[in-house]
Amino acid sequence: MNKQLTFNKLKNEKSLYLKQHQDNPIHWWAYGPDAIQKARDLNRPIFLSIGYSSCHWCHVMSHESFSDKEVADYINENYICIKVDREEYPDLDNYYQKAAQLFSNQGGWPLSAFLLPDMKPFFVGTYYPLVGQKNGAPSFLELIKELKRAFSDEYNQVEANAIQVETALEKDIPLTDPVQFEGHFPAPNGIMEAIKDYRDLDWGGYSRAPKFPQFTFYEWALEQMLEGMIPKEHGEFIISTLEKMLMGGINDHARGGIHRYSTDAKWLVPHFEKMLYDQAGFLRVLVKLSLVYPSPLVYDTLISTLDYLDNEMLSNENYFFASQDADSEGVEGLYFTFTEAEFEDILNKHDNEEEVLSKNREQIKKWFQITAKGNFEHSLNIISLDPMLKEEFYQQDNWDIVRKVKKAILSERKDRMPPATDNKGIASWNFMMTSALCDVIQYSQLDITRRMATELLNKTTEHIFKTFLVSNEHGMKLRHSTTIVSSVPLLEDFVMFAEAQLRLFEITANPVFKQNLKDTLEFITNEFLDGDKMLTRAKLAKDFENYPNQEYSMFDTSFKSPLSTYISLMRRAAVLYADNQYFEKISLLVEKTTQTILKINPLSAGEALRALTYPDHAYRLMTVPQSWSTEDKFLKFIPYFFSRFIIDYSNEKEVWQICSSKSCELKGLGLDDFLEILTPKNISSE
């Protein structure tokens, strides 16, 4: 055997995920030209394994198949094995996730892709166990043996199939029989009516288990509720869904932040990993929910999530970490769960002189759904609140007890071994968090949350830019991850950067951000827009990688679709810069996106709904004096201006005006005049 293939090559990698596999007996290579060339030199198939550090099932496959000597001996002899952190190479992951959908109609992580030496996929799946399943699913060893046999004995057919898959992945499916509707886009109530049969009327949400938070859809729904465009029946369902989500175990009641998704219909049992992009989406939903449903649970969750980000998710360089693991001490959820006896001990240990917790112990256990049997594995209990008892614990005195219990749980958890934190920074995710903090600053009506978000924004903005903006001979470019020196220009990074520039401008009045937005949108339009589609990576990098550049989806996946965010930014820029070319440049993209999401599933395209619901003429530019950006009365008023309003600033001392893309409708002098004219009769500006 070639000596170069007798060891695992991941030890010197910076990625936490790759380091988690550095002691596997498998001879892993990191992704790169050397590994691909070795596969070509030896004419071996490639086993491409994609995952991320906080992925529970990635850990399981590592402990099982990737640590097994028989598996390692066989795969080392017959494959070139490449390990990829999907957070470092999202475009590569995107490509093979699409291939997985063709082979098995599902994707996810760990992703197990089997490729020809030229990187064409001939089989792609996800998790495979060490031992075959009763339902006929093969063991990992059985799978790799059969695929190697096919590669050796039926190569011509395998190659033909791989070429067919590659062609299918590149093929643009034409739209036929367009959906007919009146006006610019279906009305919000029409969308809600179209999906109402998918509602879970017991526990909220629009699907069975597993349940994902679908932040952008709920953000769209909340915005439209605030605009008065969604009737009471649907609005109440949205609020009920979000409240049950917040009461469930998917919400970390003790620390703050939200776990990735719920494995059950009740929002109770999560996969316990925490992703930065989810926290960004969570903040945006929470602050807009607080405007329509200002409950103590909503406000407390908003405060605790900001506190969580500040205390657990910031690097020494003041960018945000990528994620936290699902497992601690090798067990999923162990850090977050308690037996009944452990919970009772917490109440006793952290009680006060009045013995409030001890005296109310049985009632507290009912509120938090704590039992001897448990609601998780091994008689453990996930911390949650029972929605059926909310009338009890929402009472002021009882809610004070709930807060004491949560603080006691958090204090107790500090003595436990916490899940690992992936300390790399991801550009797009950090920019998403920047925009989310701007949302909290604009839309929160609590001084404490505005202050917390402002402090966090001030602490991080400059450092995020220093971390991810790299200067070279061609000007500025974005570095995707702190763990890799350079990367191809990725759509998600540039779009989320552009959104952050707009939101920072609207919050700070700094004209540098306004110019950055314009320059970035121009770059995105030139490098990523291709007729009626957006590309995953820039055209200038077309020959850089060993797999095709792809069309980016308008559907939200792990986080909101950058394509849809780009549409929203271009439509707002047309008004901000008084230039209808922004509308015109995306006309084909808008048409295709509209038809695609209406034909398939608007629930999975919340960001596209946010981008497309308003007609062009509904957008308004609100131009105010720059001095108002620090005026308390103005800052307390801007929560009432949602995404169809773009805030601009002028050097005029007193003049303000509100304009559409065609004409100016309102104009006046002075802040008091502004507030008097625009304040609804039932709202006080004080």
XYZ file of C-alpha atoms in Angstrom:
686
model
C 0.000 0.000 0.000
C 1.192 3.489 -0.771
C 2.703 4.995 2.399
C 0.805 8.213 1.818
C -2.423 6.306 2.429
C -1.446 4.785 5.779
C -2.482 7.606 8.042
C -5.278 9.994 8.824
C -4.490 13.470 7.444
C -6.879 15.537 9.584
C -4.649 16.263 12.578
C -3.449 19.632 11.308
C -6.844 20.896 10.172
C -8.449 23.873 11.950
C -12.036 22.683 11.590
C -13.421 21.215 14.823
C -15.460 18.744 12.792
C -12.402 17.446 10.978
C -10.494 17.239 14.256
C -13.316 15.101 15.682
C -12.321 12.489 13.079
C -8.558 12.745 13.365
C -8.292 9.564 15.430
C -10.520 7.403 13.224
C -8.660 4.434 11.750
C -9.959 5.577 8.363
C -7.318 7.309 6.239
C -9.178 10.578 5.888
C -8.059 13.322 3.561
C -9.277 16.896 3.872
C -11.045 18.127 0.752
C -8.656 19.505 -1.843
C -6.822 18.817 -5.101
C -4.329 16.383 -3.539
C -7.028 13.959 -2.454
C -8.820 14.107 -5.799
C -5.581 13.603 -7.699
C -4.772 10.562 -5.551
C -8.133 9.017 -6.449
C -7.388 9.609 -10.131
C -3.855 8.213 -9.868
C -5.095 5.024 -8.192
C -8.394 4.909 -10.110
C -10.337 4.492 -6.896
C -13.853 5.666 -6.056
C -14.092 8.528 -3.585
C -16.032 8.287 -0.349
C -16.981 11.877 0.452
C -18.354 12.262 3.982
C -19.918 15.632 4.828
C -21.060 16.789 8.255
C -20.555 19.419 10.928
C -19.247 19.474 14.482
C -22.548 19.769 16.367
C -24.351 17.068 14.352
C -25.557 14.208 16.574
C -25.821 11.543 13.861
C -22.386 12.513 12.559
C -21.056 11.584 15.997
C -22.970 8.307 15.922
C -21.539 7.289 12.548
C -18.060 8.234 13.728
C -18.373 6.144 16.886
C -19.847 3.217 14.967
C -18.663 2.692 11.397
C -15.729 5.113 11.246
C -14.149 3.591 14.356
C -14.615 -0.028 13.285
C -11.429 -1.835 12.223
C -13.096 -4.093 9.656
C -14.771 -1.111 7.995
C -11.547 0.899 8.094
C -9.430 -1.893 6.627
C -11.804 -2.364 3.705
C -12.493 1.296 2.897
C -8.807 2.245 3.202
C -7.881 -0.446 0.712
C -10.592 0.369 -1.820
C -11.524 4.066 -1.575
C -10.049 7.507 -1.176
C -11.884 8.911 1.848
C -12.460 12.661 2.042
C -13.951 14.375 5.075
C -15.690 17.746 4.568
C -17.003 20.281 7.054
C -20.188 21.447 5.346
C -19.859 24.817 7.054
C -16.519 25.401 5.312
C -17.794 24.311 1.880
C -21.538 25.023 1.710
C -21.586 25.022 -2.092
C -20.017 21.567 -2.244
C -22.501 20.326 0.348
C -25.350 21.923 -1.598
C -24.365 20.073 -4.747
C -24.229 16.627 -3.177
C -27.354 17.258 -1.091
C -29.174 17.761 -4.383
C -27.706 14.477 -5.587
C -28.953 12.774 -2.418
C -32.473 13.933 -3.241
C -32.208 12.224 -6.630
C -31.037 8.940 -5.150
C -33.177 8.679 -2.016
C -35.516 11.687 -1.986
C -33.926 12.901 1.247
C -30.817 14.680 2.430
C -29.195 15.625 5.694
C -26.086 14.944 7.707
C -23.919 13.011 7.776
C -24.009 12.949 3.997
C -22.359 9.885 2.453
C -21.458 10.488 -1.198
C -19.752 7.909 -3.396
C -18.030 9.494 -6.362
C -16.040 8.595 -9.431
C -12.444 9.891 -9.348
C -13.637 12.939 -11.316
C -16.145 13.798 -8.514
C -19.291 12.686 -10.368
C -21.695 11.063 -7.853
C -22.786 7.486 -8.491
C -24.554 6.994 -5.151
C -25.434 9.387 -2.312
C -27.145 8.726 1.012
C -26.983 9.901 4.597
C -26.419 7.916 7.812
C -25.625 4.204 7.571
C -25.391 2.009 10.692
C -22.621 -0.411 11.565
C -25.169 -3.220 11.752
C -27.821 -3.758 9.085
C -31.416 -2.967 10.010
C -34.429 -5.270 10.147
C -36.165 -3.131 7.529
C -33.567 -4.195 4.986
C -31.327 -1.135 5.232
C -27.739 -2.275 4.688
C -24.884 -1.869 7.098
C -22.203 0.609 6.085
C -19.768 -2.234 5.361
C -22.288 -4.030 3.140
C -22.908 -0.777 1.273
C -19.269 0.066 0.588
C -18.560 -3.507 -0.549
C -21.457 -3.506 -3.001
C -20.592 -0.081 -4.395
C -16.953 -1.082 -4.845
C -18.080 -4.262 -6.623
C -20.220 -2.180 -8.981
C -17.358 0.257 -9.571
C -14.974 -2.611 -10.464
C -17.293 -4.990 -12.326
C -19.831 -2.665 -13.949
C -17.827 0.513 -14.435
C -19.369 1.496 -17.757
C -22.870 1.375 -16.299
C -21.782 3.163 -13.116
C -20.154 5.915 -15.175
C -23.208 6.259 -17.414
C -25.438 6.588 -14.343
C -23.102 9.188 -12.822
C -23.159 11.254 -16.023
C -26.945 11.038 -16.024
C -27.068 12.270 -12.423
C -24.708 15.156 -13.169
C -26.849 16.148 -16.158
C -29.993 16.054 -14.027
C -28.346 18.251 -11.402
C -27.436 20.863 -14.007
C -30.774 20.765 -15.796
C -33.068 23.743 -15.377
C -36.647 22.491 -15.130
C -38.868 24.787 -17.229
C -42.001 26.225 -15.683
C -45.255 25.216 -17.358
C -48.874 26.105 -16.706
C -48.231 29.172 -14.557
C -50.282 29.675 -11.413
C -52.952 32.279 -12.058
C -53.685 34.972 -9.466
C -54.861 38.561 -9.371
C -52.493 41.408 -8.742
C -48.782 41.424 -8.057
C -48.777 38.347 -5.772
C -51.393 36.276 -3.917
C -52.750 38.114 -0.889
C -51.445 36.990 2.537
C -54.851 35.664 3.503
C -54.893 33.633 0.294
C -51.577 32.055 1.225
C -52.856 31.251 4.715
C -56.032 29.717 3.311
C -54.054 27.583 0.878
C -52.026 25.975 3.669
C -54.624 25.793 6.439
C -55.250 22.059 5.983
C -51.635 21.396 6.980
C -52.099 22.945 10.438
C -51.493 20.928 13.573
C -54.424 22.274 15.563
C -53.235 20.604 18.759
C -49.597 21.694 18.968
C -49.183 24.307 16.283
C -47.081 24.372 13.169
C -47.894 23.080 9.726
C -46.447 19.590 9.739
C -45.978 16.432 11.697
C -42.762 15.527 13.439
C -39.996 16.416 13.031
C -40.843 20.094 13.326
C -38.511 22.877 12.278
C -39.082 26.444 13.520
C -39.450 27.894 9.959
C -38.463 31.325 11.237
C -38.872 33.229 7.981
C -42.413 31.995 7.424
C -43.461 33.098 10.901
C -41.635 36.394 10.479
C -43.604 37.003 7.277
C -46.855 36.060 8.994
C -46.166 38.394 11.930
C -45.318 41.281 9.602
C -48.544 40.763 7.692
C -50.531 40.517 10.918
C -49.093 43.874 11.954
C -50.121 45.250 8.558
C -53.660 43.969 9.166
C -53.487 41.586 6.199
C -54.124 38.295 8.029
C -57.544 37.619 9.623
C -58.006 36.758 13.279
C -58.355 32.984 12.847
C -54.992 32.596 11.158
C -53.320 35.196 13.349
C -54.380 33.418 16.525
C -53.006 30.157 15.159
C -49.631 31.777 14.425
C -49.425 33.199 17.952
C -50.506 29.893 19.503
C -47.887 28.030 17.458
C -45.078 30.330 18.528
C -46.150 30.279 22.161
C -46.179 26.466 22.215
C -42.796 26.457 20.510
C -41.451 28.772 23.221
C -42.908 26.579 25.959
C -41.444 23.424 24.451
C -38.052 21.859 25.022
C -36.819 23.203 21.690
C -36.423 26.505 23.577
C -33.594 26.477 26.127
C -35.535 27.861 29.086
C -32.575 28.074 31.434
C -29.967 29.752 29.245
C -31.724 31.135 26.183
C -31.385 30.307 22.517
C -33.189 27.689 20.500
C -32.230 24.180 19.500
C -32.210 23.169 15.862
C -35.536 21.328 15.591
C -38.033 19.196 17.481
C -38.144 15.451 16.915
C -41.769 15.270 18.091
C -44.997 17.123 17.313
C -45.163 18.889 20.706
C -41.944 20.898 20.314
C -40.765 18.975 23.376
C -37.820 16.775 22.380
C -35.233 18.629 20.306
C -32.050 17.697 18.594
C -30.052 19.684 21.073
C -27.493 21.395 18.852
C -27.659 25.178 18.662
C -26.787 26.900 15.389
C -25.926 30.590 15.084
C -28.199 31.089 12.068
C -31.135 29.729 14.078
C -30.477 32.262 16.832
C -30.568 35.043 14.228
C -33.919 33.858 12.879
C -35.188 33.351 16.425
C -34.395 36.937 17.445
C -36.188 38.357 14.422
C -39.321 36.350 15.167
C -39.247 37.063 18.887
C -39.012 40.834 18.536
C -41.875 40.988 16.016
C -43.939 38.569 18.086
C -43.459 40.929 21.042
C -45.318 43.630 19.097
C -48.468 41.535 18.677
C -48.223 39.339 21.774
C -46.184 41.023 24.532
C -46.232 38.111 26.982
C -43.660 37.616 29.774
C -42.449 34.443 28.062
C -41.728 36.301 24.813
C -39.862 39.126 26.534
C -37.917 36.821 28.832
C -36.890 34.605 25.936
C -35.716 37.611 23.953
C -33.627 38.830 26.891
C -32.178 35.412 27.693
C -31.259 34.739 24.063
C -29.363 38.023 23.814
C -27.638 37.131 27.082
C -26.802 33.659 25.764
C -25.214 35.102 22.630
C -23.136 37.546 24.646
C -21.942 34.995 27.197
C -21.508 31.797 25.198
C -21.297 32.570 21.489
C -18.669 35.326 21.253
C -15.032 34.698 20.402
C -12.148 36.622 21.906
C -12.035 38.475 18.569
C -15.743 39.378 19.006
C -17.201 37.470 16.077
C -19.923 34.894 16.735
C -19.173 31.179 17.008
C -20.859 28.796 14.574
C -22.628 26.337 16.850
C -22.817 24.242 19.986
C -22.987 20.470 20.068
C -25.992 18.256 20.722
C -23.927 15.868 22.848
C -22.029 16.216 26.084
C -19.968 13.410 27.592
C -20.924 11.414 24.507
C -24.675 11.537 25.243
C -27.189 13.656 23.381
C -29.047 16.111 25.597
C -27.343 15.053 28.846
C -26.343 18.611 29.714
C -29.908 19.907 29.375
C -31.934 17.182 31.138
C -32.652 16.159 34.749
C -34.190 13.274 36.645
C -37.067 14.091 38.965
C -34.754 13.714 41.971
C -32.169 16.048 40.428
C -34.859 18.644 39.718
C -36.148 18.462 43.293
C -32.605 18.863 44.586
C -32.240 22.015 42.487
C -35.381 23.491 44.050
C -34.134 22.710 47.559
C -30.594 23.912 46.913
C -31.602 27.247 45.411
C -34.572 28.087 47.635
C -34.784 31.352 49.565
C -35.681 32.071 53.167
C -39.390 32.090 52.373
C -38.989 28.586 50.857
C -40.985 29.640 47.823
C -39.628 26.815 45.654
C -40.003 24.083 48.261
C -43.526 25.076 49.238
C -44.608 25.089 45.585
C -42.559 22.053 44.543
C -45.397 19.870 43.285
C -46.995 22.714 41.355
C -43.643 23.690 39.848
C -43.097 20.102 38.713
C -46.463 20.191 36.963
C -45.664 23.492 35.259
C -42.306 22.174 34.052
C -43.680 18.688 33.223
C -41.234 16.894 35.544
C -42.052 13.265 36.402
C -40.325 10.177 37.746
C -40.789 8.496 34.362
C -39.336 11.460 32.510
C -40.110 12.735 29.035
C -36.771 11.763 27.502
C -34.399 8.818 27.589
C -33.226 7.157 30.838
C -35.973 8.760 32.967
C -34.592 12.209 32.200
C -36.767 15.301 31.849
C -36.399 18.013 29.229
C -37.126 21.409 30.732
C -40.372 22.757 29.263
C -43.607 24.431 30.304
C -47.051 22.850 30.011
C -49.195 25.013 27.671
C -52.332 23.692 29.347
C -51.320 25.372 32.612
C -50.315 28.760 31.239
C -53.176 30.586 32.965
C -51.580 29.536 36.252
C -47.937 30.256 35.663
C -48.564 33.483 33.715
C -49.903 35.062 36.917
C -47.347 37.606 38.148
C -46.429 35.860 41.421
C -46.202 32.485 39.730
C -44.148 33.846 36.838
C -41.668 35.165 39.394
C -41.382 31.586 40.645
C -40.869 30.329 37.074
C -38.010 32.808 36.667
C -36.415 31.644 39.934
C -36.588 28.033 38.766
C -34.962 28.852 35.450
C -32.133 30.694 37.203
C -31.657 27.757 39.548
C -31.442 25.316 36.635
C -28.906 27.509 34.862
C -26.799 27.750 38.016
C -26.873 23.969 38.409
C -25.894 23.387 34.781
C -22.728 25.393 35.281
C -21.317 22.454 37.272
C -21.886 20.062 34.356
C -19.684 19.266 31.383
C -21.098 21.528 28.634
C -21.449 20.568 24.971
C -18.530 21.542 22.767
C -18.655 24.892 21.004
C -17.487 25.111 17.412
C -15.421 28.264 17.639
C -15.056 28.943 13.953
C -16.797 31.951 12.496
C -18.934 31.773 9.355
C -19.269 35.026 7.408
C -22.880 34.705 6.271
C -24.076 33.605 9.708
C -22.333 36.514 11.424
C -23.881 38.965 8.977
C -27.298 37.402 9.622
C -26.789 37.971 13.328
C -25.801 41.599 12.677
C -29.085 42.148 10.816
C -31.038 40.380 13.551
C -29.557 42.645 16.227
C -30.576 45.638 14.117
C -34.107 44.240 14.075
C -34.134 43.986 17.857
C -32.899 47.581 18.136
C -35.565 48.868 15.749
C -38.580 46.811 16.768
C -38.173 46.174 20.484
C -40.293 48.294 22.783
C -38.325 47.392 25.904
C -35.386 49.574 26.867
C -33.457 46.585 28.235
C -33.609 44.569 25.021
C -32.737 47.579 22.882
C -29.798 48.296 25.156
C -28.582 44.676 25.161
C -28.830 44.433 21.374
C -27.092 47.796 20.918
C -24.227 46.799 23.195
C -23.824 43.493 21.387
C -23.936 45.197 17.992
C -21.371 47.796 19.047
C -19.145 45.084 20.464
C -19.168 42.926 17.331
C -19.733 44.928 14.135
C -16.234 46.246 13.560
C -14.660 42.929 14.561
C -16.930 40.903 12.276
C -15.894 43.097 9.368
C -12.210 42.784 10.284
C -12.562 39.011 10.479
C -14.379 38.371 7.216
C -13.428 41.277 4.919
C -10.058 40.598 3.323
C -8.152 43.188 1.338
C -6.214 42.137 -1.771
C -4.979 43.606 -5.046
C -8.518 43.502 -6.465
C -10.049 45.406 -3.542
C -12.117 43.730 -0.831
C -13.363 40.174 -0.753
C -15.161 38.070 1.827
C -13.567 35.205 3.689
C -16.210 32.550 4.269
C -14.778 30.853 7.344
C -12.128 31.564 9.940
C -10.809 28.011 9.497
C -9.810 28.313 5.844
C -7.464 30.911 4.413
C -9.397 31.652 1.239
C -12.596 30.590 -0.439
C -14.509 31.173 -3.616
C -16.994 34.085 -3.493
C -20.241 32.566 -2.206
C -23.699 34.025 -2.753
C -24.753 33.559 0.865
C -21.833 35.626 2.183
C -22.333 38.573 -0.157
C -26.121 38.711 0.186
C -26.056 38.530 3.973
C -23.297 41.148 4.007
C -25.460 43.416 1.823
C -28.456 42.981 4.111
C -26.313 43.830 7.130
C -25.144 47.020 5.386
C -28.705 48.164 4.771
C -29.848 47.434 8.295
C -26.794 49.086 9.823
C -27.421 52.172 7.709
C -31.050 52.346 8.789
C -30.054 52.016 12.450
C -26.939 54.218 12.523
C -27.358 56.725 9.634
C -23.716 56.088 8.680
C -23.501 56.742 4.895
C -20.594 54.286 4.521
C -23.045 51.431 4.961
C -25.329 52.868 2.287
C -22.461 52.970 -0.201
C -21.356 49.459 0.782
C -24.858 48.203 0.041
C -24.827 49.743 -3.434
C -21.393 48.362 -4.297
C -22.231 44.903 -2.988
C -25.533 44.662 -4.848
C -23.737 45.610 -8.043
C -21.165 42.856 -7.488
C -23.864 40.286 -6.701
C -25.885 41.228 -9.763
C -22.859 40.996 -12.060
C -21.350 37.839 -10.592
C -24.262 35.714 -9.339
C -27.365 36.683 -11.322
C -27.732 34.580 -14.457
C -30.995 35.456 -16.212
C -33.769 33.985 -14.090
C -31.517 32.222 -11.596
C -28.847 32.910 -9.013
C -25.589 30.962 -8.851
C -24.126 29.496 -5.695
C -20.676 30.950 -6.347
C -19.422 33.839 -8.438
C -18.895 33.478 -12.179
C -15.288 34.607 -11.776
C -14.630 31.362 -9.864
C -16.170 29.075 -12.479
C -12.994 27.038 -12.986
C -11.952 26.953 -9.361
C -13.690 23.812 -8.125
C -14.213 20.230 -9.280
C -18.011 20.259 -9.249
C -20.430 22.441 -11.216
C -21.640 25.834 -10.103
C -25.306 25.432 -9.236
C -28.525 27.359 -9.184
C -29.318 28.563 -5.679
C -32.734 27.620 -4.365
C -35.394 30.169 -3.501
C -36.547 27.809 -0.741
C -35.265 28.209 2.796
C -33.078 25.316 3.904
C -31.013 25.435 7.105
C -31.487 29.192 7.027
C -33.311 31.716 4.893
C -32.652 31.667 1.156
C -30.008 34.215 0.068
C -31.712 34.333 -3.337
C -34.944 35.520 -1.734
C -33.097 37.998 0.471
C -31.389 39.363 -2.645
C -34.782 39.992 -4.279
C -35.912 41.850 -1.185
C -32.750 43.957 -1.113
C -32.990 44.851 -4.798
C -36.594 45.947 -4.436
C -35.751 48.113 -1.448
C -32.652 49.498 -3.179
C -34.791 50.652 -6.111
C -36.587 52.971 -3.715
C -33.549 53.926 -1.640
C -31.516 54.962 -4.697
C -34.515 56.122 -6.782
C -33.505 53.787 -9.594
C -36.050 51.471 -11.216
C -33.261 49.474 -12.847
C -33.057 47.501 -9.626
C -36.625 46.337 -10.274
C -35.897 45.609 -13.921
C -32.739 43.563 -13.344
C -34.577 41.028 -11.214
C -37.817 40.807 -13.212
C -37.071 37.338 -14.647
C -35.872 36.081 -11.270
C -38.990 37.405 -9.556
C -41.280 35.720 -12.083
C -39.552 32.366 -11.746
C -39.394 32.546 -7.958
C -43.065 33.471 -7.707
C -44.247 30.592 -9.854
C -41.934 28.047 -8.241
C -42.874 28.712 -4.619
C -46.597 28.846 -5.390
C -46.404 25.522 -7.200
C -44.377 23.704 -4.597
C -44.699 24.935 -1.001
C -44.861 28.516 0.277
C -44.324 27.216 3.832
C -40.743 26.404 2.876
C -40.224 29.799 1.272
C -40.932 32.296 4.027
C -38.125 34.603 2.929
C -39.503 34.585 -0.620
C -42.919 35.528 0.772
C -41.254 38.425 2.599
C -39.553 39.461 -0.642
C -42.560 39.185 -2.950
C -45.747 39.967 -1.028
C -45.600 43.741 -1.457
C -46.082 45.260 -4.928
C -43.392 47.660 -6.115
C -45.546 50.693 -5.411
C -46.058 49.643 -1.769
C -42.456 50.362 -0.812
C -41.830 53.703 0.870
C -38.690 55.714 1.450
C -38.831 57.577 4.740
C -36.202 60.326 4.635
C -35.519 62.066 7.922
C -32.795 64.355 9.304
C -29.638 62.508 10.271
C -29.819 64.015 13.749
C -32.984 62.005 14.442
C -31.013 58.726 14.437
C -30.128 59.381 18.084
C -33.413 60.988 19.128
C -35.168 58.833 21.710
C -38.652 59.825 20.543
C -37.823 58.793 16.970
C -36.228 55.520 18.045
C -39.321 54.597 20.049
C -41.504 55.304 17.017
C -39.701 53.307 14.313
C -40.971 49.888 15.494
C -44.126 50.707 13.511
C -42.286 50.801 10.162
C -41.781 47.338 8.687
C -39.787 46.001 5.781
C -41.660 47.892 3.074
C -40.372 51.116 4.650
C -36.746 52.013 3.998
C -35.179 54.602 6.279
C -32.915 57.189 4.665
C -31.206 60.202 6.175
C -30.483 63.698 4.935
C -28.477 66.682 6.136
C -31.628 68.787 6.323
C -32.174 69.900 9.898
C -35.954 69.630 10.056
C -37.347 68.385 6.724
C -38.812 64.875 6.533
C -40.712 63.162 3.729
C -42.174 59.810 2.737
C -42.037 58.807 -0.938
C -42.893 55.858 -3.139
C -40.865 54.948 -6.205
C -43.081 57.333 -8.203
C -43.918 60.307 -6.009
C -43.624 61.871 -2.571
C -46.794 61.701 -0.510
C -46.029 63.277 2.849
C -43.673 66.042 3.858
C -43.199 68.147 6.943
C -40.936 70.031 9.316
C -39.698 68.784 12.678
C -39.956 65.607 14.718
C -43.097 66.680 16.565
C -44.836 67.284 13.239
C -43.663 63.858 12.026
C -44.992 62.108 15.117
C -48.296 63.944 15.119
C -49.080 63.150 11.489
C -47.951 59.510 11.508
C -49.009 58.302 14.948
C -52.164 56.174 14.794
C -54.845 57.456 17.141
C -54.537 54.479 19.498
C -50.730 54.693 19.790
C -48.771 57.096 21.918
C -45.319 58.178 20.789
C -44.235 58.957 24.318
